[in-house]
Tab-separated table of C-alpha atoms in Angstrom:
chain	number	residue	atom	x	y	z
A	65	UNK	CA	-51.242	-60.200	-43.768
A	66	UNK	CA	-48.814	-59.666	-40.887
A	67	UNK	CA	-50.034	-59.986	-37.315
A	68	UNK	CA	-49.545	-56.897	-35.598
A	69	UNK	CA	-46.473	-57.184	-33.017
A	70	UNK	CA	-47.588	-57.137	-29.386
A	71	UNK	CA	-47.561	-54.009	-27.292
A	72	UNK	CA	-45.215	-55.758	-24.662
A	73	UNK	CA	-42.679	-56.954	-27.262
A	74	UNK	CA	-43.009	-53.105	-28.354
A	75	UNK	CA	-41.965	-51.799	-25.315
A	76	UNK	CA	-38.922	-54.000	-24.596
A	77	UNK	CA	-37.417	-53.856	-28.639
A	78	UNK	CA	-37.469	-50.100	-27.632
A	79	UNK	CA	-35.770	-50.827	-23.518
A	80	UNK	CA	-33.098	-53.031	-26.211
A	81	UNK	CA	-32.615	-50.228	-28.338
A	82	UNK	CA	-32.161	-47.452	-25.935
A	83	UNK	CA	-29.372	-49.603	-24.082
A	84	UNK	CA	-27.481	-49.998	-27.110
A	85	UNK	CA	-27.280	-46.103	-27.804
A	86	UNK	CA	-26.551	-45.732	-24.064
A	87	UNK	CA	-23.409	-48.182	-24.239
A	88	UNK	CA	-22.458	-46.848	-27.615
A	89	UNK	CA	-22.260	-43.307	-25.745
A	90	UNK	CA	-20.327	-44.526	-23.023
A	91	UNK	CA	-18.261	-46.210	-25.586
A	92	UNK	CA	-17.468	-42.981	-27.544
A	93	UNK	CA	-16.446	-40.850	-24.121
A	94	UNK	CA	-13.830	-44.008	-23.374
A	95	UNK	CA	-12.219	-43.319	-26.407
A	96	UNK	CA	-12.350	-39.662	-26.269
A	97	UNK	CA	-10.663	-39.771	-22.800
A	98	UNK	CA	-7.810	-42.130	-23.876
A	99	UNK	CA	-7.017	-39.197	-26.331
A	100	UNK	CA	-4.075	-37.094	-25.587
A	101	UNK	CA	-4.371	-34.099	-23.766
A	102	UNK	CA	-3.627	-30.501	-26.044
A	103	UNK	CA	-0.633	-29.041	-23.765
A	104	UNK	CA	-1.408	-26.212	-21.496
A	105	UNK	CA	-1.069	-22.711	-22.620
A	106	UNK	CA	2.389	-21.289	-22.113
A	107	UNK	CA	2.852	-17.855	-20.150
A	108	UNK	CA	5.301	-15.187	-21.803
A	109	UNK	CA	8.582	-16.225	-20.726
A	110	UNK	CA	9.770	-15.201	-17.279
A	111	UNK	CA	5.711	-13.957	-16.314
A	112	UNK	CA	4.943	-17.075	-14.332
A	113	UNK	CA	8.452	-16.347	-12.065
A	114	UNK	CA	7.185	-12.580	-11.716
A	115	UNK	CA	3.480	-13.166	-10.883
A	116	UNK	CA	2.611	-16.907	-9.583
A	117	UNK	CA	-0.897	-16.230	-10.983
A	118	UNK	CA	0.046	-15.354	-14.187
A	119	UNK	CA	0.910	-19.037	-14.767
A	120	UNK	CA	-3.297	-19.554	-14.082
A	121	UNK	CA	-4.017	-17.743	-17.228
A	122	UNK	CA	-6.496	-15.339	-16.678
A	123	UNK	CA	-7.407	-16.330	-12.928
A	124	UNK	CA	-7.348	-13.623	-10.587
A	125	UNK	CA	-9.686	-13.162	-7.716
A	126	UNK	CA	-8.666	-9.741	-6.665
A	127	UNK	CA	-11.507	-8.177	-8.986
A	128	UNK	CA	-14.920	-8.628	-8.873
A	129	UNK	CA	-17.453	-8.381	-11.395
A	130	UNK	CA	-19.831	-6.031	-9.462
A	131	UNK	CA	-19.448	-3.735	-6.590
A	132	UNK	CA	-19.993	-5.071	-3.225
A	133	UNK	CA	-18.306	-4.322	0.407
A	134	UNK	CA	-17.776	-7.589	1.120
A	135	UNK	CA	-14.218	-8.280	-0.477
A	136	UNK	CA	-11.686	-5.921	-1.541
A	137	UNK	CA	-12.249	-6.600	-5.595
A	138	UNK	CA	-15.559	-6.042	-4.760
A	139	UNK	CA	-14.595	-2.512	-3.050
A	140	UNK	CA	-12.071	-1.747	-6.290
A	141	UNK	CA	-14.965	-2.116	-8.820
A	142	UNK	CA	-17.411	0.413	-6.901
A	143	UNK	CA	-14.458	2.690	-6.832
A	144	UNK	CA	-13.912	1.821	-11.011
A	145	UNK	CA	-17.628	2.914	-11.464
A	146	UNK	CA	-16.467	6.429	-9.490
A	147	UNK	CA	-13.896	6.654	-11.409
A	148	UNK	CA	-15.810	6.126	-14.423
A	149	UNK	CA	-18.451	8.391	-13.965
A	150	UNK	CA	-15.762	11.619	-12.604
A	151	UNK	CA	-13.481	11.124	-15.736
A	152	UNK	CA	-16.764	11.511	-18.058
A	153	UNK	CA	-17.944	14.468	-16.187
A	154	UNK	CA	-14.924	16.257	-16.170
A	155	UNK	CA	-13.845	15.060	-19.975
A	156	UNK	CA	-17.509	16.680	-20.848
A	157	UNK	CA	-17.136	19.983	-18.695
A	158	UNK	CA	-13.328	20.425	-20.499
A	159	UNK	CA	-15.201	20.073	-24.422
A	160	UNK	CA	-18.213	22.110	-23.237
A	161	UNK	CA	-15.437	24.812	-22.388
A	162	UNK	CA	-13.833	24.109	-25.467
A	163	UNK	CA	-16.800	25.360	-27.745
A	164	UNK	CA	-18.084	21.492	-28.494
A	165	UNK	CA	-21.773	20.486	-29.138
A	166	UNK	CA	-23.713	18.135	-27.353
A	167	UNK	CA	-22.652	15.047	-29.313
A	168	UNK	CA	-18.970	16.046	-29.069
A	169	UNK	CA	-19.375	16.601	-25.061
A	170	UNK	CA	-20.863	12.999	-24.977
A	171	UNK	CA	-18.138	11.308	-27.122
A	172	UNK	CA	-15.377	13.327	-25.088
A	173	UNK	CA	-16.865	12.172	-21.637
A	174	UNK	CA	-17.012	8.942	-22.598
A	175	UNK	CA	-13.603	8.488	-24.641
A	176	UNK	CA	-12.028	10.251	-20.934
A	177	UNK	CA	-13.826	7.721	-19.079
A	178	UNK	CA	-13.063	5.070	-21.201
A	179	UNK	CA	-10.261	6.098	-23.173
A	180	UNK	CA	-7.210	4.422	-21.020
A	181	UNK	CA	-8.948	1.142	-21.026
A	182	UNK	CA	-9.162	0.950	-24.633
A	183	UNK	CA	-5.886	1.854	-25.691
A	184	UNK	CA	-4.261	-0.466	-22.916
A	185	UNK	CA	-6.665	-3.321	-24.194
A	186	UNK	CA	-6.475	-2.578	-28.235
A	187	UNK	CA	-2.759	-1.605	-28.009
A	188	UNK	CA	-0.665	-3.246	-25.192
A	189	UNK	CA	-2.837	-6.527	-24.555
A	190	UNK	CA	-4.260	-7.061	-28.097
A	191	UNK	CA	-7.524	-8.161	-27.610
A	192	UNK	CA	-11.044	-6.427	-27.621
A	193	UNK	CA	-12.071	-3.470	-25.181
A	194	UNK	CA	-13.136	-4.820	-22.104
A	195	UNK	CA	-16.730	-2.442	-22.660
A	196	UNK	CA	-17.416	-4.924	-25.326
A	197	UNK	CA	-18.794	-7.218	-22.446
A	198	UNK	CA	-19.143	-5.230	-19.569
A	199	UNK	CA	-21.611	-2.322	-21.419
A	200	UNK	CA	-22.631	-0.523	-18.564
A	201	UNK	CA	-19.639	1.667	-18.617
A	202	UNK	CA	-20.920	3.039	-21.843
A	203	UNK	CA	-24.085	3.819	-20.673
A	204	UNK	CA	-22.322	5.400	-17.635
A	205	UNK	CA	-20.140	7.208	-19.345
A	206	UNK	CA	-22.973	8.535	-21.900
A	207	UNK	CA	-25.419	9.155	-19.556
A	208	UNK	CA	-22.835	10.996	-16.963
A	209	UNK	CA	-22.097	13.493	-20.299
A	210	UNK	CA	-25.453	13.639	-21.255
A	211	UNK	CA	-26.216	14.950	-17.331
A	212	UNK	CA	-23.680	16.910	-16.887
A	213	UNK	CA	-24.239	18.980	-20.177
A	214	UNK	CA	-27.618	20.343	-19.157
A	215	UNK	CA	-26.757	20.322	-15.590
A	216	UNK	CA	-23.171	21.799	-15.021
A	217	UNK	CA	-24.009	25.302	-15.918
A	218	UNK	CA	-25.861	25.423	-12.760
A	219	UNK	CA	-22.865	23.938	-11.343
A	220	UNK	CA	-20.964	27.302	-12.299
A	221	UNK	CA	-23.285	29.816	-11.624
A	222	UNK	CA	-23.450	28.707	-8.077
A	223	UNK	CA	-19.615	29.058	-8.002
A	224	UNK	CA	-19.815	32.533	-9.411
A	225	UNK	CA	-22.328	33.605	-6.443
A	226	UNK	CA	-20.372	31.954	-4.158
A	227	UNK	CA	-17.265	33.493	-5.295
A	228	UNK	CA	-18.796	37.086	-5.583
A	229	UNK	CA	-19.967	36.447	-1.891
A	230	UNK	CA	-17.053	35.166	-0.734
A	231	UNK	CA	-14.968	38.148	-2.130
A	232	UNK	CA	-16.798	40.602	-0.697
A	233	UNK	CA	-16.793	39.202	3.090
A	234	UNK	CA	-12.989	39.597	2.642
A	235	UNK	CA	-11.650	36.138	1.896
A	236	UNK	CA	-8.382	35.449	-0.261
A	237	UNK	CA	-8.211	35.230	-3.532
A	238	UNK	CA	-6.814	32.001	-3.667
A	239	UNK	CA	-9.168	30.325	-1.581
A	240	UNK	CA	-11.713	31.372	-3.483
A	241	UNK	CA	-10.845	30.305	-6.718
A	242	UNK	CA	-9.993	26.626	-5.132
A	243	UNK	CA	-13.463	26.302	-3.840
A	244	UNK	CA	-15.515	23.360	-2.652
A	245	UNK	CA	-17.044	21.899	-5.886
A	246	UNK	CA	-13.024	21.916	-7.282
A	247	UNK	CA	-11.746	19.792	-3.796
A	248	UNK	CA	-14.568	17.007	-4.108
A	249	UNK	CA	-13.983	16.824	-8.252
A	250	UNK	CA	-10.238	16.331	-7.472
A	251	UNK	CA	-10.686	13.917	-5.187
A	252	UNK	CA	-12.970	11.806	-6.814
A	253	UNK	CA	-10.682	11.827	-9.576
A	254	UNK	CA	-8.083	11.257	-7.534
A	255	UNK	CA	-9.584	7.693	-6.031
A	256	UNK	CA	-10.303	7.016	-10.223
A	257	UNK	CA	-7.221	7.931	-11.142
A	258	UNK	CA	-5.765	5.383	-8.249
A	259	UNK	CA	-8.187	2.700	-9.120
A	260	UNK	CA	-8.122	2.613	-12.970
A	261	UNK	CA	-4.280	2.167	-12.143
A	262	UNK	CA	-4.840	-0.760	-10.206
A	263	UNK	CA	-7.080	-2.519	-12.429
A	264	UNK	CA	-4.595	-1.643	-15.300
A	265	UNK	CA	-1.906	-3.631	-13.968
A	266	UNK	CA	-4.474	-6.436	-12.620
A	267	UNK	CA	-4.959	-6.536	-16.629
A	268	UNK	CA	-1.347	-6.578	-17.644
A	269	UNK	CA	-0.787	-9.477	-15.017
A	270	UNK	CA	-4.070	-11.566	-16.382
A	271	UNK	CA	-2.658	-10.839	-19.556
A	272	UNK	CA	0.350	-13.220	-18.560
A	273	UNK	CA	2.576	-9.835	-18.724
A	274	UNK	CA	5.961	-9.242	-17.079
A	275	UNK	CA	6.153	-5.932	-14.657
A	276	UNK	CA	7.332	-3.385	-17.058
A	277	UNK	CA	4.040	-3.933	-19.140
A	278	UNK	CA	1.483	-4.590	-16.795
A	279	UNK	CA	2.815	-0.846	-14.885
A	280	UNK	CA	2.398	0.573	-18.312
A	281	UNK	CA	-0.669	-1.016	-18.609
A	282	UNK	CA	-1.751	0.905	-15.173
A	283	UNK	CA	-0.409	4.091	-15.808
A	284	UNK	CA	-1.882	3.815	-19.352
A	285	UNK	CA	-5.684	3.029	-18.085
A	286	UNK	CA	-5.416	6.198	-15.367
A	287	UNK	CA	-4.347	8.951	-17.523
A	288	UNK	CA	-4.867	7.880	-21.760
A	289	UNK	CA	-8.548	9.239	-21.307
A	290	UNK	CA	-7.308	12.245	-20.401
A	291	UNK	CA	-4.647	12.576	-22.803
A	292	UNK	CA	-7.296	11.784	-25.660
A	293	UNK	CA	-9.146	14.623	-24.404
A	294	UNK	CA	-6.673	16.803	-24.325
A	295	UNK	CA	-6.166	16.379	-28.060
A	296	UNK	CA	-9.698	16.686	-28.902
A	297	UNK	CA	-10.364	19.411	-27.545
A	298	UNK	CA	-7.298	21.168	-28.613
A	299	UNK	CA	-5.178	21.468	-25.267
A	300	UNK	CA	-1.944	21.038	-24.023
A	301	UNK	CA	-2.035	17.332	-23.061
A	302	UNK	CA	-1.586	17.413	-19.472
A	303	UNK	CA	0.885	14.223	-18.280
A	304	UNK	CA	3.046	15.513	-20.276
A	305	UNK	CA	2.797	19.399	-19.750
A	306	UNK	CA	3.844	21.260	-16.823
A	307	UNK	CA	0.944	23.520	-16.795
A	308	UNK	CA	-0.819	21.572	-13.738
A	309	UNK	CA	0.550	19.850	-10.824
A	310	UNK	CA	2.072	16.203	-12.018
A	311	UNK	CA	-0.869	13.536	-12.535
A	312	UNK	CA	0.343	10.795	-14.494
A	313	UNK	CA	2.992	10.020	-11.700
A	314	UNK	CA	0.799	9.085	-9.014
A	315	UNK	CA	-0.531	6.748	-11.070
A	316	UNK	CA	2.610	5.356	-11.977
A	317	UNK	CA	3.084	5.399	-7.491
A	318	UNK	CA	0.195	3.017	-7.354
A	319	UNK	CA	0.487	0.454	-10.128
A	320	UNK	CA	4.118	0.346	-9.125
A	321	UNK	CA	3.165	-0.450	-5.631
A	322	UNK	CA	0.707	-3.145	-6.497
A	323	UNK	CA	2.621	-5.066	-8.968
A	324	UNK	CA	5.781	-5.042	-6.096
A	325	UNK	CA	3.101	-6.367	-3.766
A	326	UNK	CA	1.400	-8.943	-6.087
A	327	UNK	CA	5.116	-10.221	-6.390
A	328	UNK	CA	5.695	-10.305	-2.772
A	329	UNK	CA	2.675	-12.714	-2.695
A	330	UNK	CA	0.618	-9.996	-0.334
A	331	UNK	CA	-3.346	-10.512	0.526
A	332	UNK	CA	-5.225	-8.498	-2.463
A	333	UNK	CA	-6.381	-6.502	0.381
A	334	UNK	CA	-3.608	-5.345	1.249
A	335	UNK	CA	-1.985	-4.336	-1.934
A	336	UNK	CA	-4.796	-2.933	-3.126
A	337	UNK	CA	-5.415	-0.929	-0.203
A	338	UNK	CA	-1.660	0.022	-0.278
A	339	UNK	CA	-1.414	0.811	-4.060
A	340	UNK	CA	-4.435	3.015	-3.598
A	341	UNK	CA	-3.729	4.922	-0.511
A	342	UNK	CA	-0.257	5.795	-2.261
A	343	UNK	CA	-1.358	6.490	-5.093
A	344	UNK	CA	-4.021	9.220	-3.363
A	345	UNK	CA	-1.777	10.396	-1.325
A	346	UNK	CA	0.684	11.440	-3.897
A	347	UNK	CA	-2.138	12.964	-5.585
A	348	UNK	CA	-3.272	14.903	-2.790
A	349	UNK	CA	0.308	15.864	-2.150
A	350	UNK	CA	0.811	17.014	-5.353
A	351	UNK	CA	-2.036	19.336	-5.193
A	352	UNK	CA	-1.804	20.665	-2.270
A	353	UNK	CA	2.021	21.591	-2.809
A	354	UNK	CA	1.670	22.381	-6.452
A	355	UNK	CA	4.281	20.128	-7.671
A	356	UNK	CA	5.328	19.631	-11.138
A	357	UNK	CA	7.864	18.052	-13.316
A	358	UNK	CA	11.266	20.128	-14.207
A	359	UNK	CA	10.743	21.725	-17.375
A	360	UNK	CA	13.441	24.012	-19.466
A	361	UNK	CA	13.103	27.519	-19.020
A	362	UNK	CA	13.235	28.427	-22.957
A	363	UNK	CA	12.631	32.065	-22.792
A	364	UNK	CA	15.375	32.869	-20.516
A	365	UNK	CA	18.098	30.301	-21.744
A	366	UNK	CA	17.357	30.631	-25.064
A	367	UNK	CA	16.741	26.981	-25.161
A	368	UNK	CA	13.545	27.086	-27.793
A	369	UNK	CA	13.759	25.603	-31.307
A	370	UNK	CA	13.610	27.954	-33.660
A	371	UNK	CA	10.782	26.696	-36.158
A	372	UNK	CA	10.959	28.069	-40.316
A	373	UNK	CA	7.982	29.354	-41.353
C-alpha cells in the first residue's frame, strides 16, 4: 500500500504544472505573432484619392449612434429620427387617403420612412438594411403609423373648422388651403429629406464608394420611400412627376454639397451644417416659388404617344 503523497508536495506538483501551461501559452502567442500578417482590405479603386477616410474602411466619426447636442453626428441622428418619424406619418396619411386598411397604412409609413435606406443598402451597397441592427426605426416607424391612423382624422377636422372660419372672416383662398399644419409637415420633411441625404452619402463614402455613388446613395435614401409609396398607393410617383414643386433635387443640392466638402477635407460640422442648410433652403425655395422641372406640353404640341388598345 502506497503512502499517501504529502499535502505540501501537492501543492507545488500543481505551482509546476500551472507554469508549464503558462509558458506553453506564451509559447503559442510567439509563434502566432511571427505569422504573416493577411494584407489590408483594398478600397475600390480611385475611393481612397476621393475621400481620405474611405481608405479607413468603415471609420467615420461624423455620425453618431444616438442623438445628442454635443457633436454635430450627434445633432444629424436626432434630425434622422425627425425625419424618420415625418416620412411615416405622411407615407400613412397618403394610403389612408388612398382607401388602405390599417395594416396597409402601417406597412406604407414604415416602407416611406424606411424605404430609401433599404434600397440604397440592399441595392447600391450590397449588404443588409441598416434596421437590421439599429431596430428602433421600425418601431418608430410602426408606432408613428399606428398613431397617426387613429389620430390624424382629428388632424383634418380641425383644418376643416379652421378653414370654414377662416373663409368666412374674408381671407384668401390660397392662404387657406396652405395652412399651418401643411407649413410645419413640410418643413419637418424638409430637415428629413436634408438629413436622410446626408447620411446617404456618409454611407456611400463608408462603403469605400467614389462620388457618383455615394450622391446616388444620398439622393436615393431622401426620396426612394417616397417613391415606393407612390406606387403603392397607386400615384403618380412624385420625383419624377411635375405635379408638385421639385423634391428629389434638393436632395441631390445637399448630398452634392457634402461629398464636395468631405473632399475638401472640411470639419463634419461644417459640411454637414452646409449640406443641410442648402439642401433646406432649396426646399423651402422651391415651395414657396412653386418650382418644377420642364415637362412637354403634350396636349398642345401633339407630343403624346399614341398607345393601341
Amino acid at each position: 500500500m502506497r503512502a499517501p503523497v504529502p499535502p505540501r508536495t501537492l501543492r507545488l506538483l500543481s505551482r509546476v504544472a500551472t507554469a508549464s501551461d503558462h509558458n506553453r501559452r506564451i509559447a503559442r502567442l510567439q509563434q502566432i505573432s511571427r505569422l504573416p500578417r493577411p494584407p489590408p482590405c483594398e478600397t475600390p479603386a480611385g475611393s481612397a484619392d476621393l475621400f481620405p477616410v474611405a481608405a479607413l474602411g468603415r471609420h467615420d466619426d461624423s455620425l453618431s449612434r444616438h442623438p445628442e447636442l454635443r457633436s454635430p453626428g450627434g445633432i444629424l441622428r436626432g434630425l434622422d429620427y425627425c425625419g424618420t418619424v415625418t416620412f411615416a406619418l405622411t407615407g400613412c396619411v397618403t394610403a389612408a387617403q388612398s382607401g388602405l386598411d390599417l395594416f396597409g397604412c402601417c406597412m406604407v409609413g414604415a416602407v416611406t420612412a424606411l424605404g430609401g435606406g433599404t434600397i440604397r443598402d440592399a441595392v447600391f451597397l450590397a449588404r443588409r438594411p441598416f434596421w437590421v441592427q439599429e431596430t428602433e426605426y421600425i418601431w418608430m416607424a410602426l408606432g408613428t403609423a399606428f398613431a397617426t391612423f387613429f389620430c390624424f382624422p382629428r388632424v383634418i377636422e380641425w383644418k376643416e373648422e379652421a378653414r370654414a372660419a377662416s373663409l368666412t372672416a374674408g381671407a384668401a383662398e390660397c392662404d387657406v388651403q396652405y395652412d399651418a399644419v401643411d407649413k410645419i409637415l413640410d418643413s419637418l420633411d424638409s430637415v428629413g429629406l436634408a438629413a436622410f441625404a446626408v447620411i446617404g452619402a456618409q454611407n456611400g463614402i463608408r462603403a469605400g464608394t467614389s462620388m457618383v455613388i455615394s450622391g446616388i446613395c444620398g439622393v436615393s435614401t431622401a426620396t426612394f420611400g417616397g417613391m415606393t409609396r407612390d406606387v403603392l398607393c397607386g400615384s403618380p410617383v412624385r420625383i419624377v412627376h411635375s405635379n408638385a414643386e421639385v423634391y428629389a433635387v434638393p436632395a441631390l443640392v445637399g448630398a452634392t454639397v457634402y461629398l464636395a466638402m468631405k473632399r475638401g477635407g472640411r470639419s463634419p460640422a461644417l459640411r454637414i451644417g452646409s449640406a443641410l442648410l442648402l439642401c433646406v433652403g432649396s426646399r423651402y425655395l422651391a415651395i414657396r416659388n412653386d418650382v418644377k422641372l420642364h415637362t412637354w406640353d403634350t396636349k398642345r404640341d401633339g407630343l403624346g404617344v399614341a398607345v393601341r388598345k
